[in-house]
Short mmCIF file of C-alpha atoms in Angstrom, two decimals:
data_model
loop_
_atom_site.label_atom_id
_atom_site.label_comp_id
_atom_site.label_asym_id
_atom_site.label_seq_id
_atom_site.Cartn_x
_atom_site.Cartn_y
_atom_site.Cartn_z
CA UNK A 214 125.11 110.29 90.66
CA UNK A 215 121.76 112.15 89.90
CA UNK A 216 118.56 111.46 87.84
CA UNK A 217 117.39 108.00 86.91
CA UNK A 218 120.33 106.27 87.28
CA UNK A 219 120.70 107.14 90.67
CA UNK A 220 117.20 105.65 90.99
CA UNK A 221 118.40 102.53 89.42
CA UNK A 222 121.15 101.91 90.81
CA UNK A 223 119.75 102.46 94.73
CA UNK A 224 117.10 100.24 93.52
CA UNK A 225 114.60 103.16 94.07
CA UNK A 226 111.81 101.78 91.88
CA UNK A 227 111.77 98.26 93.67
CA UNK A 228 111.78 100.04 97.15
CA UNK A 229 109.06 102.68 96.34
CA UNK A 230 106.80 100.29 94.77
CA UNK A 231 107.18 97.51 97.14
CA UNK A 232 106.98 99.80 100.13
CA UNK A 233 103.60 101.33 98.91
CA UNK A 234 102.45 97.86 98.28
CA UNK A 235 103.46 96.78 102.00
CA UNK A 236 101.81 99.57 103.60
CA UNK A 237 98.51 99.37 101.65
CA UNK A 238 98.17 95.55 102.49
CA UNK A 239 99.02 96.27 106.39
CA UNK A 240 96.17 98.84 106.88
CA UNK A 241 93.89 96.85 104.36
CA UNK A 242 94.34 93.84 106.46
CA UNK A 243 93.86 95.98 109.70
CA UNK A 244 90.68 97.42 107.95
CA UNK A 245 89.44 94.15 107.12
CA UNK A 246 90.22 92.82 110.76
CA UNK A 247 88.32 95.33 112.48
CA UNK A 248 85.36 95.51 110.10
CA UNK A 249 84.94 91.91 111.31
CA UNK A 250 85.29 92.68 115.03
CA UNK A 251 81.55 93.11 115.61
CA UNK A 252 80.73 90.00 113.69
CA UNK A 253 83.20 87.92 115.75
CA UNK A 254 82.13 89.28 119.20
CA UNK A 255 78.45 88.74 118.20
CA UNK A 256 79.31 85.10 117.38
CA UNK A 257 80.91 84.48 120.68
CA UNK A 258 78.24 86.27 122.69
CA UNK A 259 75.62 84.19 120.63
CA UNK A 260 77.76 81.03 121.45
CA UNK A 261 78.45 82.07 125.18
CA UNK A 262 74.82 82.49 125.56
CA UNK A 263 73.73 79.42 124.09
CA UNK A 264 76.29 77.47 126.34
CA UNK A 265 75.46 78.91 129.76
CA UNK A 266 71.86 79.83 128.86
CA UNK A 267 72.54 82.80 131.27
CA UNK A 268 71.47 86.16 130.44
CA UNK A 269 75.22 87.53 129.38
CA UNK A 270 73.89 89.21 126.64
CA UNK A 271 71.05 90.83 129.03
CA UNK A 272 73.63 91.32 131.62
CA UNK A 273 75.51 93.38 129.34
CA UNK A 274 72.99 95.37 127.75
CA UNK A 275 71.57 96.12 131.07
CA UNK A 276 74.86 97.48 132.21
CA UNK A 277 75.45 100.69 130.24
CA UNK A 278 79.07 101.73 129.55
CA UNK A 279 80.31 105.16 130.88
CA UNK A 280 76.94 107.19 131.35
CA UNK A 281 77.30 110.76 132.61
CA UNK A 282 74.03 112.10 132.35
CA UNK A 283 71.11 109.93 131.47
CA UNK A 284 69.23 111.61 128.64
CA UNK A 285 66.03 110.13 126.61
CA UNK A 286 66.60 109.78 122.79
CA UNK A 287 65.97 112.43 120.55
CA UNK A 288 62.69 112.28 118.64
CA UNK A 289 62.17 115.91 117.67
CA UNK A 290 64.05 117.69 114.82
CA UNK A 291 63.55 121.04 116.23
CA UNK A 292 66.90 122.47 117.46
CA UNK A 293 65.45 123.72 120.73
CA UNK A 294 64.56 120.42 121.83
CA UNK A 295 67.82 118.55 121.10
CA UNK A 296 69.38 121.57 122.76
CA UNK A 297 67.21 120.59 125.76
CA UNK A 298 68.44 116.96 125.78
CA UNK A 299 72.11 118.19 124.99
CA UNK A 300 72.30 120.67 127.55
CA UNK A 301 72.62 118.12 130.50
CA UNK A 302 75.50 116.60 128.92
CA UNK A 303 77.26 120.20 128.18
CA UNK A 304 76.79 120.91 132.00
CA UNK A 305 79.17 118.08 132.73
CA UNK A 306 81.96 119.62 130.79
CA UNK A 307 83.84 122.07 131.57
CA UNK A 308 83.79 125.35 129.14
CA UNK A 309 85.20 125.92 126.72
CA UNK A 310 84.96 122.14 125.58
CA UNK A 311 86.10 120.26 122.52
CA UNK A 312 83.48 119.48 120.36
CA UNK A 313 84.81 115.55 120.45
CA UNK A 314 84.16 115.68 123.95
CA UNK A 315 80.54 116.54 123.50
CA UNK A 316 80.28 114.33 120.55
CA UNK A 317 81.60 111.23 122.56
CA UNK A 318 79.16 112.07 125.80
CA UNK A 319 76.42 112.30 122.93
CA UNK A 320 77.32 108.81 121.77
CA UNK A 321 77.69 107.05 125.11
CA UNK A 322 74.27 108.60 125.97
CA UNK A 323 72.93 106.63 122.87
CA UNK A 324 71.65 110.14 121.41
CA UNK A 325 70.71 109.16 117.63
CA UNK A 326 72.33 111.20 114.75
CA UNK A 327 75.16 112.79 117.20
CA UNK A 328 76.66 114.28 114.04
CA UNK A 329 73.57 116.06 112.70
CA UNK A 330 72.61 116.96 116.19
CA UNK A 331 75.68 119.07 116.91
CA UNK A 332 75.61 120.22 113.36
CA UNK A 333 72.09 121.74 113.92
CA UNK A 334 73.37 123.10 117.43
CA UNK A 335 76.32 124.87 115.82
CA UNK A 336 74.23 126.33 113.23
CA UNK A 337 71.55 127.73 115.41
CA UNK A 338 74.03 129.24 117.80
CA UNK A 339 73.89 126.70 120.73
CA UNK A 340 77.38 125.91 120.04
CA UNK A 341 79.49 129.31 120.11
CA UNK A 342 83.10 128.51 118.36
CA UNK A 343 85.63 129.81 120.53
CA UNK A 344 88.57 128.90 117.81
CA UNK A 345 91.06 125.99 117.96
CA UNK A 346 87.92 123.66 117.82
CA UNK A 347 86.98 124.74 121.55
CA UNK A 348 83.39 125.83 121.84
CA UNK A 349 80.95 127.15 124.73
CA UNK A 350 77.42 126.32 125.28
CA UNK A 351 74.84 129.19 124.80
CA UNK A 352 72.00 128.30 127.17
CA UNK A 353 68.83 128.05 125.97
CA UNK A 354 67.11 129.47 129.31
CA UNK A 355 63.96 128.74 130.86
CA UNK A 356 60.76 128.01 128.79
CA UNK A 357 57.48 129.36 129.79
CA UNK A 358 56.50 125.88 131.35
CA UNK A 359 59.71 125.38 133.23
CA UNK A 360 58.96 129.32 134.45
CA UNK B 204 141.46 146.87 129.71
CA UNK B 205 143.05 144.03 128.20
CA UNK B 206 140.53 141.82 130.34
CA UNK B 207 137.53 143.94 129.13
CA UNK B 208 138.70 143.54 125.22
CA UNK B 209 139.07 139.86 125.62
CA UNK B 210 135.29 139.98 127.24
CA UNK B 211 134.00 141.91 124.44
CA UNK B 212 135.92 139.57 122.00
CA UNK B 213 133.92 136.55 123.60
CA UNK B 214 130.42 138.13 123.04
CA UNK B 215 127.87 136.94 120.88
CA UNK B 216 127.26 140.33 119.49
CA UNK B 217 131.13 140.30 118.26
CA UNK B 218 131.07 136.68 117.04
CA UNK B 219 127.94 137.08 115.21
CA UNK B 220 128.03 136.94 111.42
CA UNK B 221 125.01 137.17 108.76
CA UNK B 222 124.13 133.54 109.02
CA UNK B 223 123.35 133.78 112.77
CA UNK B 224 121.21 136.80 112.09
CA UNK B 225 119.43 134.91 109.40
CA UNK B 226 118.55 131.90 111.97
CA UNK B 227 117.83 134.30 114.74
CA UNK B 228 115.12 135.92 112.53
CA UNK B 229 113.69 132.42 111.65
CA UNK B 230 113.61 131.37 115.14
CA UNK B 231 111.62 134.58 115.73
CA UNK B 232 109.22 134.18 112.73
CA UNK B 233 108.44 130.78 114.29
CA UNK B 234 107.80 132.42 117.81
CA UNK B 235 105.41 135.06 116.05
CA UNK B 236 103.76 132.65 114.07
CA UNK B 237 103.05 130.12 117.23
CA UNK B 238 102.36 133.40 119.32
CA UNK B 239 100.37 135.64 116.86
CA UNK B 240 98.53 133.68 114.30
CA UNK B 241 98.53 130.40 116.24
CA UNK B 242 99.87 127.88 114.01
CA UNK B 243 100.77 124.88 115.81
CA UNK B 244 102.05 127.01 119.12
CA UNK B 245 103.13 123.81 120.80
CA UNK B 246 105.30 122.97 118.31
CA UNK B 247 106.56 126.39 116.82
CA UNK B 248 107.20 128.09 120.29
CA UNK B 249 109.73 125.57 121.79
CA UNK B 250 111.27 125.11 118.26
CA UNK B 251 111.38 128.75 117.47
CA UNK B 252 113.10 129.61 121.29
CA UNK B 253 115.53 126.57 120.62
CA UNK B 254 116.41 128.01 116.94
CA UNK B 255 117.30 131.57 119.05
CA UNK B 256 119.21 129.35 121.57
CA UNK B 257 121.07 127.49 119.31
CA UNK B 258 122.05 130.34 117.34
CA UNK B 259 123.48 132.81 119.53
CA UNK B 260 127.43 132.47 118.58
CA UNK B 261 129.95 131.10 121.47
CA UNK B 262 133.46 130.18 121.32
CA UNK B 263 133.53 126.35 120.40
CA UNK B 264 135.08 123.80 123.45
CA UNK B 265 133.36 125.56 126.25
CA UNK B 266 130.94 123.02 126.39
CA UNK B 267 128.06 124.99 125.83
CA UNK B 268 126.71 124.10 122.22
CA UNK B 269 124.13 121.20 121.30
CA UNK B 270 127.13 119.36 119.16
CA UNK B 271 129.60 119.89 122.12
CA UNK B 272 130.18 116.62 124.14
CA UNK B 273 129.25 117.40 128.06
CA UNK B 274 127.06 120.35 127.03
CA UNK B 275 123.50 120.63 128.94
CA UNK B 276 122.03 121.09 125.44
CA UNK B 277 123.76 117.58 124.16
CA UNK B 278 122.45 115.74 126.89
CA UNK B 279 119.00 116.79 126.43
CA UNK B 280 119.83 116.29 122.55
CA UNK B 281 120.30 112.53 123.24
CA UNK B 282 116.36 112.24 123.33
CA UNK B 283 116.31 113.08 119.93
CA UNK B 284 119.38 111.38 118.30
CA UNK B 285 118.35 108.15 120.26
CA UNK B 286 114.90 108.59 119.02
CA UNK B 287 113.74 108.65 122.88
CA UNK B 288 111.54 111.62 122.32
CA UNK B 289 109.30 110.47 119.49
CA UNK B 290 108.38 107.34 120.99
CA UNK B 291 107.24 109.20 124.27
CA UNK B 292 105.11 111.51 122.43
CA UNK B 293 103.63 108.34 120.41
CA UNK B 294 103.03 107.26 123.94
CA UNK B 295 101.04 110.30 124.93
CA UNK B 296 99.66 110.19 121.39
CA UNK B 297 98.09 106.64 121.92
CA UNK B 298 96.52 107.95 125.19
CA UNK B 299 94.94 110.46 123.59
CA UNK B 300 93.57 109.24 120.51
CA UNK B 301 89.75 108.02 120.30
CA UNK B 302 89.66 105.63 117.81
CA UNK B 303 85.73 105.25 117.71
CA UNK B 304 85.32 106.93 114.69
CA UNK B 305 88.00 104.69 112.82
CA UNK B 306 86.16 101.88 114.03
CA UNK B 307 82.96 102.85 112.70
CA UNK B 308 84.32 103.68 109.64
CA UNK B 309 87.07 101.02 108.79
CA UNK B 310 87.39 101.50 105.07
CA UNK B 311 88.63 105.12 105.70
CA UNK B 312 91.70 103.28 107.26
CA UNK B 313 92.77 102.69 103.17
CA UNK B 314 92.97 106.81 102.92
CA UNK B 315 95.70 106.74 105.69
CA UNK B 316 97.55 104.04 103.49
CA UNK B 317 96.71 106.25 100.25
CA UNK B 318 98.03 109.52 101.69
CA UNK B 319 101.59 107.73 102.31
CA UNK B 320 102.33 107.72 98.49
CA UNK B 321 103.78 111.12 99.11
CA UNK B 322 106.56 109.36 101.22
CA UNK B 323 107.40 106.95 98.27
CA UNK B 324 107.31 109.49 95.47
CA UNK B 325 109.57 111.51 97.42
CA UNK B 326 111.67 108.91 97.96
CA UNK B 327 112.20 108.53 94.23
CA UNK B 328 112.41 112.48 94.12
CA UNK B 329 115.23 112.51 96.45
CA UNK B 330 117.55 109.69 94.95
CA UNK B 331 116.88 111.80 91.36
CA UNK B 332 118.67 114.89 92.99
CA UNK B 333 121.55 112.61 94.27
CA UNK B 334 120.63 112.09 97.87
CA UNK B 335 122.00 108.88 99.10
CA UNK B 336 119.28 106.28 99.88
CA UNK B 337 119.51 106.84 103.51
CA UNK B 338 119.14 110.38 103.37
CA UNK B 339 116.27 110.18 100.59
CA UNK B 340 114.34 107.93 102.99
CA UNK B 341 114.73 110.11 105.84
CA UNK B 342 113.29 113.28 103.76
CA UNK B 343 111.02 111.45 101.84
CA UNK B 344 109.10 110.44 105.57
CA UNK B 345 108.35 114.35 105.83
CA UNK B 346 105.39 113.18 103.58
CA UNK B 347 103.80 111.61 106.18
CA UNK B 348 103.36 115.13 107.66
CA UNK B 349 104.35 113.61 111.16
CA UNK B 350 106.91 115.55 113.35
CA UNK B 351 108.17 112.73 115.68
CA UNK B 352 108.33 109.89 113.01
CA UNK B 353 110.34 112.02 110.80
CA UNK B 354 112.72 112.72 113.69
CA UNK B 355 112.45 109.44 114.66
CA UNK B 356 113.78 108.08 111.26
CA UNK B 357 116.20 110.58 110.57
CA UNK B 358 117.66 110.03 113.93
CA UNK B 359 118.10 106.55 112.43
CA UNK B 360 119.28 106.79 109.23
CA UNK B 361 120.74 110.24 108.59
CA UNK B 362 121.35 112.02 112.00
CA UNK B 363 123.25 114.71 110.38
CA UNK B 364 120.15 115.71 108.57
CA UNK B 365 117.58 115.71 111.75
CA UNK B 366 117.55 119.99 111.82
CA UNK B 367 116.67 120.76 108.65
CA UNK B 368 114.11 117.29 108.30
CA UNK B 369 112.72 118.54 111.61
CA UNK B 370 112.28 122.05 110.57
CA UNK B 371 110.54 120.94 106.98
CA UNK B 372 108.26 118.48 108.75
CA UNK B 373 106.90 120.94 111.45
CA UNK B 374 106.68 123.92 109.35
CA UNK B 375 104.82 121.98 106.88
CA UNK B 376 102.26 120.62 109.71
CA UNK B 377 102.04 124.32 110.57
CA UNK B 378 101.52 125.72 107.25
CA UNK B 379 98.28 122.90 106.65
CA UNK B 380 96.17 125.75 106.22
CA UNK B 381 98.22 127.27 103.74
CA UNK B 382 99.12 124.02 101.92
CA UNK B 383 96.36 121.59 101.75
CA UNK B 384 93.31 123.97 100.80
CA UNK B 385 94.22 124.72 97.22
CA UNK B 386 95.10 120.91 96.48
CA UNK B 387 91.64 120.16 98.05
CA UNK B 388 89.75 122.32 96.03
CA UNK B 389 91.73 121.69 92.67
CA UNK B 390 90.79 117.83 92.89
CA UNK B 391 87.36 118.15 93.87
CA UNK B 392 83.83 119.49 92.71
CA UNK B 393 81.36 121.81 94.87
CA UNK B 394 79.21 118.60 94.50
CA UNK B 395 81.66 116.27 95.96
CA UNK B 396 82.45 118.51 98.76
CA UNK B 397 78.89 118.76 99.76
CA UNK B 398 78.84 114.97 100.29
CA UNK B 399 77.74 114.27 103.96
CA UNK B 400 79.09 110.96 105.68
CA UNK B 401 76.41 108.41 106.74
CA UNK B 402 75.93 108.05 110.36
CA UNK B 403 78.55 105.79 111.86
CA UNK B 404 77.49 102.48 113.69
CA UNK B 405 77.58 102.58 117.54
CA UNK B 406 81.47 101.06 118.50
CA UNK B 407 81.33 98.77 121.64
CA UNK B 408 83.68 99.07 124.62
CA UNK B 409 85.08 95.70 123.66
CA UNK B 410 86.19 96.57 120.02
CA UNK B 411 87.96 99.80 121.37
CA UNK B 412 89.89 97.67 123.72
CA UNK B 413 90.80 95.03 121.33
CA UNK B 414 91.65 97.54 118.56
CA UNK B 415 95.03 98.70 120.02
CA UNK B 416 95.94 94.76 120.47
CA UNK B 417 95.19 93.86 116.86
CA UNK B 418 96.99 96.95 115.68
CA UNK B 419 100.29 96.32 117.44
CA UNK B 420 100.22 92.73 116.23
CA UNK B 421 99.35 93.61 112.28
CA UNK B 422 101.66 96.45 112.14
CA UNK B 423 104.31 95.40 114.09
CA UNK B 424 104.58 92.19 113.00
CA UNK B 425 104.35 93.73 109.54
CA UNK B 426 107.61 96.11 110.06
CA UNK B 427 109.12 95.20 113.41
CA UNK B 428 111.21 98.36 112.82
CA UNK B 429 108.10 100.37 113.64
CA UNK B 430 108.03 99.00 117.32
CA UNK B 431 109.49 102.14 118.99
CA UNK B 432 106.69 103.98 117.46
CA UNK B 433 103.90 101.93 116.96
CA UNK B 434 104.38 99.91 120.25
CA UNK B 435 104.08 103.12 122.73
CA UNK B 436 101.11 104.04 120.67
CA UNK B 437 99.06 101.30 121.12
CA UNK B 438 100.24 100.78 124.40
CA UNK B 439 98.89 104.44 125.53
CA UNK B 440 95.86 103.74 123.44
CA UNK B 441 94.91 100.48 125.58
CA UNK B 442 95.62 102.49 128.71
CA UNK B 443 93.04 104.71 127.96
CA UNK B 444 90.73 102.25 127.07
CA UNK B 445 90.93 99.56 129.34
CA UNK B 446 89.64 101.85 131.82
CA UNK B 447 91.48 100.46 135.08
CA UNK B 448 94.68 102.85 134.44
CA UNK B 449 93.10 105.94 133.96
CA UNK B 450 95.75 107.47 136.09
CA UNK B 451 98.82 106.33 134.25
CA UNK B 452 96.58 107.28 130.80
CA UNK B 453 95.91 110.85 132.10
CA UNK B 454 99.77 111.29 133.04
CA UNK B 455 100.78 109.91 129.54
CA UNK B 456 98.54 112.23 127.83
CA UNK B 457 99.45 115.41 129.67
CA UNK B 458 102.72 115.82 131.68
CA UNK B 459 104.53 112.82 130.14
CA UNK B 460 103.90 114.32 126.30
CA UNK B 461 104.00 117.91 127.40
CA UNK B 462 107.55 117.04 128.83
CA UNK B 463 109.00 115.29 125.67
CA UNK B 464 107.40 117.68 123.45
CA UNK B 465 109.15 120.45 125.20
CA UNK B 466 112.73 119.18 125.00
CA UNK B 467 111.83 117.85 121.53
CA UNK B 468 111.00 121.18 120.27
CA UNK B 469 113.64 122.88 122.23
CA UNK B 470 116.33 120.87 121.11
CA UNK B 471 115.41 120.10 117.50
CA UNK B 472 115.63 124.05 117.23
CA UNK B 473 118.82 124.49 118.75
CA UNK B 474 120.26 121.74 116.49
CA UNK B 475 119.77 124.27 113.73
CA UNK B 476 123.07 126.02 114.29
CA UNK B 477 123.85 128.32 111.20
CA UNK B 478 126.76 126.53 110.14
CA UNK B 479 125.26 123.08 109.82
CA UNK B 480 121.54 124.16 108.75
CA UNK B 481 122.26 127.29 106.08
CA UNK B 482 123.99 124.74 103.39
CA UNK B 483 122.29 124.20 100.19
CA UNK B 484 121.23 120.83 100.81
CA UNK B 485 118.53 122.08 103.21
CA UNK B 486 116.82 124.18 100.48
CA UNK B 487 116.79 120.59 98.56
CA UNK B 488 115.24 119.38 101.36
CA UNK B 489 112.63 122.26 102.12
CA UNK B 490 111.42 121.78 98.60
CA UNK B 491 111.31 118.16 98.37
CA UNK B 492 109.19 118.46 101.73
CA UNK B 493 106.82 120.41 100.29
CA UNK B 494 106.53 118.22 97.34
CA UNK B 495 106.02 115.25 99.75
CA UNK B 496 103.21 116.95 101.82
CA UNK B 497 101.72 117.88 98.55
CA UNK B 498 101.39 114.58 96.94
CA UNK B 499 100.73 112.90 100.05
CA UNK B 500 97.49 115.31 100.23
CA UNK B 501 96.66 115.05 96.67
CA UNK B 502 96.89 110.75 96.58
CA UNK B 503 94.65 110.99 99.52
CA UNK B 504 92.11 112.98 97.88
CA UNK B 505 92.33 111.09 94.47
CA UNK B 506 92.04 107.50 95.96
CA UNK B 507 88.80 108.54 98.12
CA UNK B 508 87.24 109.78 94.46
CA UNK B 509 88.66 106.17 93.23
CA UNK B 510 86.77 104.54 96.30
CA UNK B 511 83.77 106.31 95.39
CA UNK B 512 83.56 104.60 92.14
CA UNK B 513 83.12 101.49 93.93
CA UNK B 514 81.08 102.25 96.76
CA UNK B 515 77.42 102.58 97.24
CA UNK B 516 77.55 105.00 100.20
CA UNK B 517 79.96 107.49 98.59
CA UNK B 518 82.27 109.33 101.01
CA UNK B 519 83.53 112.90 101.05
CA UNK B 520 86.72 113.01 98.90
CA UNK B 521 87.96 115.79 101.30
CA UNK B 522 88.92 113.16 103.80
CA UNK B 523 91.57 111.96 101.67
CA UNK B 524 93.69 114.87 102.53
CA UNK B 525 93.13 114.04 106.34
CA UNK B 526 94.85 110.79 105.41
CA UNK B 527 98.22 112.38 106.38
CA UNK B 528 99.09 112.15 109.98
CA UNK B 529 99.05 115.75 110.85
CA UNK B 530 96.79 115.56 113.81
CA UNK B 531 94.35 117.30 114.24
CA UNK B 532 95.48 119.90 111.61
CA UNK B 533 94.35 118.23 108.60
CA UNK B 534 91.34 116.92 109.96
CA UNK B 535 90.28 120.50 111.14
CA UNK B 536 91.12 121.80 107.60
CA UNK B 537 88.85 119.10 105.85
CA UNK B 538 85.89 119.93 108.28
CA UNK B 539 86.49 123.86 107.66
CA UNK B 540 86.55 123.01 103.85
CA UNK B 541 83.09 120.87 104.01
CA UNK B 542 81.57 123.66 106.02
CA UNK B 543 82.40 126.02 103.58
CA UNK B 544 81.00 124.11 100.82
CA UNK B 545 77.87 123.19 102.96
CA UNK B 546 77.53 125.01 106.51
CA UNK B 547 75.43 121.68 107.40
CA UNK B 548 78.36 119.35 106.40
CA UNK B 549 80.37 117.98 109.39
CA UNK B 550 83.14 116.03 108.79
CA UNK B 551 85.27 116.41 111.75
CA UNK B 552 84.88 113.29 113.53
CA UNK B 553 85.19 111.10 109.92
CA UNK B 554 88.56 113.42 109.35
CA UNK B 555 89.98 112.47 112.66
CA UNK B 556 89.38 108.69 111.71
CA UNK B 557 91.43 109.20 108.51
CA UNK B 558 93.84 111.23 110.62
CA UNK B 559 94.35 108.56 113.53
CA UNK B 560 95.02 105.91 110.44
CA UNK B 561 97.47 108.51 108.59
CA UNK B 562 99.56 108.16 112.17
CA UNK B 563 99.38 104.47 112.01
CA UNK B 564 100.49 104.26 108.02
CA UNK B 565 103.28 107.00 108.56
CA UNK B 566 104.84 105.07 111.30
CA UNK B 567 104.38 101.73 109.57
CA UNK B 568 106.20 103.86 106.59
CA UNK B 569 109.06 104.69 108.68
CA UNK B 570 109.41 100.89 109.95
CA UNK B 571 109.32 99.84 106.22
CA UNK B 572 112.08 102.38 105.14
CA UNK B 573 114.32 101.72 108.00
CA UNK B 574 113.99 97.50 107.08
CA UNK B 575 114.53 98.65 103.56
CA UNK B 576 117.81 100.43 104.57
CA UNK B 577 118.91 97.56 107.04
CA UNK B 578 119.07 95.09 103.84
#
């Protein structure tokens, strides 16, 4: 059996429509739940802080998660300044490294605008593509001040 | 002399016919694409070599071929037919996946759902062409662009089609740079491709830790038949994020997934014996696979454009193409297309969010289709 008759005979229309609705609903629910997670956590943290009046939140803030190399926040928009901030992070990675790993390090060290920064560095040639998403770092070299 | 002639009659050179030669050429093409062109080498090289091994002709009954009981290849192939290798691959994938981008942009998960429309459209197409429902479901899952998921569902529903479906799924994954860009360009304007994604919020460790637990509960409760794929996937991710079993997570994302990939590729390749692979319906499967993958890409892009109609902060519609679960090929392609439109447009991380939601989406679809076929 072929054609629309086959689709109707095997309940194809229903399967396709129902399947699409189920997968959409499932992922929409998951999407909604994860979008609410930060609110949920902050609610419980506030509640916990209120109940114990202990510095729970401060404790969490004081213990930074996974810090590879401490780096000050970026203020400048000059790619050379950004490169100076990011170079210590790069030195913890083995070359060639994945951009995603460097991005993660930037995030972990609270560097603002990591997307934009990496994009600039790539454009300015500090990050040199080696293919397959791997990059090497072209050092900025010692500046006049540093000797 | 008789002994020598008898030996000659048993050699592959004597037994080979044109079908074997065709398949050997296909195997070599896969190896060439993987080695010289770097198209998904981790997949194409084991599969290509498997095709060569599986298509060296031999006398049946010696316990050599993959379909002969007690042969070594047959034992290794058990990991495919039982769905074991795909589950192990998913464990490793989970241990590799970083969900921080997805958690930062939760609405992008909908693109992972939209890109699954290729699966259900192809289900209709396969039924239209006269495939039986279980065969149609197995062919349709190619639209998810996820090799292990395709193999898993086909092993459960239509084991006789594992060879062509696996080859089609992996071929289209390898051909992402050829298939996806024209569809992306056709459906988007230059202005849309230039849209920069807004900076993601910071994701806390708690969120990363809770996500695999919430994910397994939401998805596997919805489609329990997806447990063999999504269970190990989220477990692997939890191992990665909890930070107290780094050694296990490290092994899952290296030695374990590599071992499973080697045997999966080799045996899937070897299962494409000329007599079972070179049949007219394989052509139908390949054609439907291409349609499925193209529709999946188009659905994601179109849905992203529809989302933009209702959202204040516009998203780059190219991201919809990364809603298929070909990790990280489609994310990389989206990034490349974004950079072609605007060199300062950095879409890779956001595209990976769509990609990882595509993995969850296609595995859920496999579970849903399997559930339908049980009824």
